[in-house]
mmCIF file of C-alpha atoms and ligand atoms in Angstrom:
data_model
loop_
_atom_site.group_PDB
_atom_site.id
_atom_site.type_symbol
_atom_site.label_atom_id
_atom_site.label_comp_id
_atom_site.label_asym_id
_atom_site.label_seq_id
_atom_site.Cartn_x
_atom_site.Cartn_y
_atom_site.Cartn_z
ATOM 1 C CA UNK Q 206 0.016 -0.011 0.011
ATOM 2 C CA UNK Q 207 1.091 3.456 -0.744
ATOM 3 C CA UNK Q 208 2.523 5.749 2.031
ATOM 4 C CA UNK Q 209 -0.053 7.779 4.047
ATOM 5 C CA UNK Q 210 1.295 11.140 2.114
ATOM 6 C CA UNK Q 211 -0.175 9.575 -0.975
ATOM 7 C CA UNK Q 212 -3.287 8.389 0.645
ATOM 8 C CA UNK Q 213 -4.356 11.372 2.421
ATOM 9 C CA UNK Q 214 -4.460 15.095 1.331
ATOM 10 C CA UNK Q 215 -6.004 17.985 3.266
ATOM 11 C CA UNK Q 216 -7.281 21.196 1.628
ATOM 12 C CA UNK Q 217 -9.264 24.344 2.455
ATOM 13 C CA UNK Q 218 -12.457 24.264 0.373
ATOM 14 C CA UNK Q 219 -12.664 28.079 0.814
ATOM 15 C CA UNK Q 220 -9.186 28.927 -0.868
ATOM 16 C CA UNK Q 221 -8.300 25.677 -2.844
ATOM 17 C CA UNK Q 222 -4.974 25.398 -1.114
ATOM 18 C CA UNK Q 223 -3.630 21.854 -0.342
ATOM 19 C CA UNK Q 224 -0.773 21.229 2.238
ATOM 20 C CA UNK Q 225 2.210 19.841 0.471
ATOM 21 C CA UNK Q 226 0.926 20.211 -3.135
ATOM 22 C CA UNK Q 227 2.519 21.837 -5.957
ATOM 23 C CA UNK Q 228 0.428 24.814 -6.790
ATOM 24 C CA UNK Q 229 0.289 26.221 -10.381
ATOM 25 C CA UNK Q 230 -0.749 30.162 -10.532
ATOM 26 C CA UNK Q 231 -2.380 31.587 -13.694
ATOM 27 C CA UNK Q 232 -2.358 35.222 -14.031
ATOM 28 C CA UNK Q 233 -4.192 37.545 -16.556
ATOM 29 C CA UNK Q 234 -1.121 37.864 -18.726
ATOM 30 C CA UNK Q 235 -1.125 34.004 -19.042
ATOM 31 C CA UNK Q 236 -4.707 34.276 -20.668
ATOM 32 C CA UNK Q 237 -3.955 36.265 -23.612
ATOM 33 C CA UNK Q 238 -6.276 35.585 -26.435
ATOM 34 C CA UNK Q 239 -8.647 33.608 -24.261
ATOM 35 C CA UNK Q 240 -11.156 36.320 -23.858
ATOM 36 C CA UNK Q 241 -13.317 37.293 -26.661
ATOM 37 C CA UNK Q 242 -13.280 41.206 -26.044
ATOM 38 C CA UNK Q 243 -9.666 41.812 -26.948
ATOM 39 C CA UNK Q 244 -9.808 45.748 -25.983
ATOM 40 C CA UNK Q 245 -11.115 45.029 -22.769
ATOM 41 C CA UNK Q 246 -8.319 42.480 -22.166
ATOM 42 C CA UNK Q 247 -5.738 44.998 -23.128
ATOM 43 C CA UNK Q 248 -7.001 47.468 -20.914
ATOM 44 C CA UNK Q 249 -7.333 45.062 -17.958
ATOM 45 C CA UNK Q 250 -3.767 43.769 -18.698
ATOM 46 C CA UNK Q 251 -2.178 47.459 -18.842
ATOM 47 C CA UNK Q 252 -3.833 48.020 -15.498
ATOM 48 C CA UNK Q 253 -2.007 44.891 -13.788
ATOM 49 C CA UNK Q 254 -1.518 41.182 -13.835
ATOM 50 C CA UNK Q 255 -4.075 39.746 -11.089
ATOM 51 C CA UNK Q 256 -4.299 36.322 -10.044
ATOM 52 C CA UNK Q 257 -6.989 34.661 -11.907
ATOM 53 C CA UNK Q 258 -6.713 30.954 -10.862
ATOM 54 C CA UNK Q 259 -4.720 28.366 -9.021
ATOM 55 C CA UNK Q 260 -4.728 24.429 -9.232
ATOM 56 C CA UNK Q 261 -3.027 22.328 -6.538
ATOM 57 C CA UNK Q 262 -2.048 19.104 -8.103
ATOM 58 C CA UNK Q 263 -1.744 15.570 -6.598
ATOM 59 C CA UNK Q 264 -0.026 12.619 -8.639
ATOM 60 C CA UNK Q 265 0.248 9.822 -6.485
ATOM 61 C CA UNK Q 266 1.062 7.205 -9.048
ATOM 62 C CA UNK Q 267 1.784 7.001 -13.032
ATOM 63 C CA UNK Q 268 0.605 3.484 -13.504
ATOM 64 C CA UNK Q 269 -2.264 2.611 -16.045
ATOM 65 C CA UNK Q 270 -5.014 2.482 -13.455
ATOM 66 C CA UNK Q 271 -3.858 5.376 -11.223
ATOM 67 C CA UNK Q 272 -5.665 8.881 -10.885
ATOM 68 C CA UNK Q 273 -4.367 12.232 -10.697
ATOM 69 C CA UNK Q 274 -6.469 15.255 -9.155
ATOM 70 C CA UNK Q 275 -6.370 18.770 -8.593
ATOM 71 C CA UNK Q 276 -8.419 21.184 -6.429
ATOM 72 C CA UNK Q 277 -9.036 24.463 -8.368
ATOM 73 C CA UNK Q 278 -9.756 27.987 -7.354
ATOM 74 C CA UNK Q 279 -10.955 30.839 -9.779
ATOM 75 C CA UNK Q 280 -11.250 34.231 -8.494
ATOM 76 C CA UNK Q 281 -14.275 36.324 -8.940
ATOM 77 C CA UNK Q 282 -14.189 38.779 -12.039
ATOM 78 C CA UNK Q 283 -14.793 39.705 -15.600
ATOM 79 C CA UNK Q 284 -13.147 40.703 -18.736
ATOM 80 C CA UNK Q 285 -15.723 43.162 -20.302
ATOM 81 C CA UNK Q 286 -18.919 40.790 -19.859
ATOM 82 C CA UNK Q 287 -16.890 37.419 -20.048
ATOM 83 C CA UNK Q 288 -16.286 35.759 -16.550
ATOM 84 C CA UNK Q 289 -12.594 34.822 -15.297
ATOM 85 C CA UNK Q 290 -12.151 31.305 -16.439
ATOM 86 C CA UNK Q 291 -9.351 28.606 -16.955
ATOM 87 C CA UNK Q 292 -7.334 28.438 -20.290
ATOM 88 C CA UNK Q 293 -9.405 25.011 -20.781
ATOM 89 C CA UNK Q 294 -8.033 21.982 -22.629
ATOM 90 C CA UNK Q 295 -8.607 18.487 -24.101
ATOM 91 C CA UNK Q 296 -6.657 15.559 -22.733
ATOM 92 C CA UNK Q 297 -3.975 14.567 -24.623
ATOM 93 C CA UNK Q 298 -5.395 10.857 -24.259
ATOM 94 C CA UNK Q 299 -8.602 11.784 -25.892
ATOM 95 C CA UNK Q 300 -10.767 8.822 -24.238
ATOM 96 C CA UNK Q 301 -9.968 10.067 -20.774
ATOM 97 C CA UNK Q 302 -12.767 11.419 -18.727
ATOM 98 C CA UNK Q 303 -13.047 13.553 -15.795
ATOM 99 C CA UNK Q 304 -15.260 13.947 -12.829
ATOM 100 C CA UNK Q 305 -15.660 17.538 -11.075
ATOM 101 C CA UNK Q 306 -17.093 18.253 -7.915
ATOM 102 C CA UNK Q 307 -17.839 21.823 -6.873
ATOM 103 C CA UNK Q 308 -16.619 22.644 -3.341
ATOM 104 C CA UNK Q 309 -17.542 26.446 -2.897
ATOM 105 C CA UNK Q 310 -18.582 29.108 -4.543
ATOM 106 C CA UNK Q 311 -20.719 29.571 -7.896
ATOM 107 C CA UNK Q 312 -19.725 28.795 -11.464
ATOM 108 C CA UNK Q 313 -20.181 26.978 -14.569
ATOM 109 C CA UNK Q 314 -18.395 24.802 -17.056
ATOM 110 C CA UNK Q 315 -18.100 25.190 -20.782
ATOM 111 C CA UNK Q 316 -17.878 21.648 -22.474
ATOM 112 C CA UNK Q 317 -17.310 21.074 -26.010
ATOM 113 C CA UNK Q 318 -17.010 18.386 -28.519
ATOM 114 C CA UNK Q 319 -13.653 18.188 -29.926
ATOM 115 C CA UNK Q 320 -15.016 19.304 -33.262
ATOM 116 C CA UNK Q 321 -16.720 22.308 -31.760
ATOM 117 C CA UNK Q 322 -20.045 21.342 -33.061
ATOM 118 C CA UNK Q 323 -21.745 20.940 -29.834
ATOM 119 C CA UNK Q 324 -21.228 23.195 -26.652
ATOM 120 C CA UNK Q 325 -23.023 22.906 -23.372
ATOM 121 C CA UNK Q 326 -23.015 24.903 -20.230
ATOM 122 C CA UNK Q 327 -23.355 23.281 -17.023
ATOM 123 C CA UNK Q 328 -23.460 24.602 -13.336
ATOM 124 C CA UNK Q 329 -20.458 23.874 -10.938
ATOM 125 C CA UNK Q 330 -20.642 24.719 -7.343
ATOM 126 C CA UNK Q 331 -21.160 23.203 -3.787
ATOM 127 C CA UNK Q 332 -23.548 20.192 -4.517
ATOM 128 C CA UNK Q 333 -22.806 19.681 -8.287
ATOM 129 C CA UNK Q 334 -20.768 16.988 -9.905
ATOM 130 C CA UNK Q 335 -19.938 17.364 -13.600
ATOM 131 C CA UNK Q 336 -18.915 14.428 -15.317
ATOM 132 C CA UNK Q 337 -16.731 15.386 -18.465
ATOM 133 C CA UNK Q 338 -16.632 12.607 -21.136
ATOM 134 C CA UNK Q 339 -13.614 12.021 -23.188
ATOM 135 C CA UNK Q 340 -12.993 14.063 -26.299
ATOM 136 C CA UNK Q 341 -14.680 17.043 -24.769
ATOM 137 C CA UNK Q 342 -12.896 20.420 -24.374
ATOM 138 C CA UNK Q 343 -13.322 21.866 -20.813
ATOM 139 C CA UNK Q 344 -13.073 25.335 -19.380
ATOM 140 C CA UNK Q 345 -14.216 26.378 -16.072
ATOM 141 C CA UNK Q 346 -15.732 29.935 -15.056
ATOM 142 C CA UNK Q 347 -16.425 31.800 -11.749
ATOM 143 C CA UNK Q 348 -19.849 33.347 -12.206
ATOM 144 C CA UNK Q 349 -20.210 34.395 -8.588
ATOM 145 C CA UNK Q 350 -18.668 36.892 -6.178
ATOM 146 C CA UNK Q 351 -16.401 34.699 -4.024
ATOM 147 C CA UNK Q 352 -13.759 32.268 -5.380
ATOM 148 C CA UNK Q 353 -15.128 29.198 -6.786
ATOM 149 C CA UNK Q 354 -13.051 26.106 -5.679
ATOM 150 C CA UNK Q 355 -13.752 22.549 -7.124
ATOM 151 C CA UNK Q 356 -11.748 19.269 -7.496
ATOM 152 C CA UNK Q 357 -10.995 17.492 -10.763
ATOM 153 C CA UNK Q 358 -10.133 13.849 -10.789
ATOM 154 C CA UNK Q 359 -8.733 12.065 -13.796
ATOM 155 C CA UNK Q 360 -6.808 9.312 -15.102
ATOM 156 C CA UNK Q 361 -3.042 9.656 -14.546
ATOM 157 C CA UNK Q 362 -2.634 9.097 -18.234
ATOM 158 C CA UNK Q 363 -5.000 11.678 -19.398
ATOM 159 C CA UNK Q 364 -2.279 14.552 -20.155
ATOM 160 C CA UNK Q 365 -3.168 18.025 -21.108
ATOM 161 C CA UNK Q 366 -3.549 19.364 -24.635
ATOM 162 C CA UNK Q 367 -3.549 23.257 -24.304
ATOM 163 C CA UNK Q 368 -2.288 23.741 -27.923
ATOM 164 C CA UNK Q 369 -5.632 22.836 -29.561
ATOM 165 C CA UNK Q 370 -7.593 25.337 -27.667
ATOM 166 C CA UNK Q 371 -4.689 28.025 -27.952
ATOM 167 C CA UNK Q 372 -5.009 27.648 -31.583
ATOM 168 C CA UNK Q 373 -8.694 27.287 -31.999
ATOM 169 C CA UNK Q 374 -10.252 28.436 -28.772
ATOM 170 C CA UNK Q 375 -13.681 27.341 -27.674
ATOM 171 C CA UNK Q 376 -16.439 28.009 -30.214
ATOM 172 C CA UNK Q 377 -18.900 29.553 -27.465
ATOM 173 C CA UNK Q 378 -18.295 31.740 -24.796
ATOM 174 C CA UNK Q 379 -20.032 32.420 -21.447
ATOM 175 C CA UNK Q 380 -20.901 35.972 -20.694
ATOM 176 C CA UNK Q 381 -22.950 37.901 -18.263
ATOM 177 C CA UNK Q 382 -26.478 39.051 -19.429
ATOM 178 C CA UNK Q 383 -28.817 40.659 -17.221
ATOM 179 C CA UNK Q 384 -26.879 39.357 -14.208
ATOM 180 C CA UNK Q 385 -26.685 35.782 -15.115
ATOM 181 C CA UNK Q 386 -24.216 33.611 -17.113
ATOM 182 C CA UNK Q 387 -25.272 32.963 -20.813
ATOM 183 C CA UNK Q 388 -23.652 30.915 -23.336
ATOM 184 C CA UNK Q 389 -23.352 32.348 -26.721
ATOM 185 C CA UNK Q 390 -21.429 31.699 -29.891
ATOM 186 C CA UNK Q 391 -18.160 33.308 -30.535
ATOM 187 C CA UNK Q 392 -18.393 36.488 -32.552
ATOM 188 C CA UNK Q 393 -22.137 36.930 -32.180
ATOM 189 C CA UNK Q 394 -23.925 39.414 -30.067
ATOM 190 C CA UNK Q 395 -26.639 38.038 -27.738
HETATM 191 C C1 LIG L 5 -7.374 18.345 -15.031
HETATM 192 C C2 LIG L 5 -8.250 19.499 -15.078
HETATM 193 C C3 LIG L 5 -8.323 20.607 -14.053
HETATM 194 C C4 LIG L 5 -7.630 21.677 -14.544
HETATM 195 C C5 LIG L 5 -7.921 23.115 -14.016
HETATM 196 C C6 LIG L 5 -7.408 24.357 -14.589
HETATM 197 O O1 LIG L 5 -7.625 17.375 -16.229
HETATM 198 O O2 LIG L 5 -9.374 19.551 -15.982
HETATM 199 O O3 LIG L 5 -7.827 20.211 -12.959
HETATM 200 O O4 LIG L 5 -6.415 21.454 -14.967
HETATM 201 O O5 LIG L 5 -9.275 23.518 -13.752
HETATM 202 O O6 LIG L 5 -7.727 24.377 -15.992
HETATM 203 P P1 LIG L 5 -6.608 24.298 -16.964
HETATM 204 O O7 LIG L 5 -5.824 22.928 -16.903
HETATM 205 O O8 LIG L 5 -7.323 24.464 -18.395
HETATM 206 O O9 LIG L 5 -5.813 25.627 -17.029
HETATM 207 MN MN1 LIG L 6 -9.212 18.084 -17.646
#
């Protein structure tokens, strides 16, 4: 059996910080070309480089049957009308699915078939579990006023393909409309 350090981890559901786990931090300048409103992005990026999200990652093993997981935290905020969000990715091993459990705060996930033909917005927050099937690009947004935290659990072999999203971005965006999140096709006015 694995050592207790690999079996038990302790995290703070309010901040997403986990004892002893490496923390990836993404700042606004890391998210260039993710947001649809380029002028709003440049204005915000000129004013500063705030922290947008963190992921505390745990990789207990790398075998065929192993799992990895990460506790994510996204700050509240928007660039123009678009909520603060993650870069988003496909898994390098396309068949790899993932389970997201919301811990605190309010948010949504944008799920898209790899060919971009089908987009879906699903809520993610305390009491919500989202199953992300294989071959599905996924991006997470904080639509609330406090940090959104969640845990994502995925096969150790999944890997992360960020380059496909960096090249094509998501077909849809999630924006604030009348105080609520709405999914619209990129490049259209809703
Ligand atoms: C892992 C996973 C999450 C994300 C996290 C940050 O497969 O989906 O742990 O890594 O939500 O998002 P990205 O990785 O898109 O920066
Ligand atoms: Mn993933």
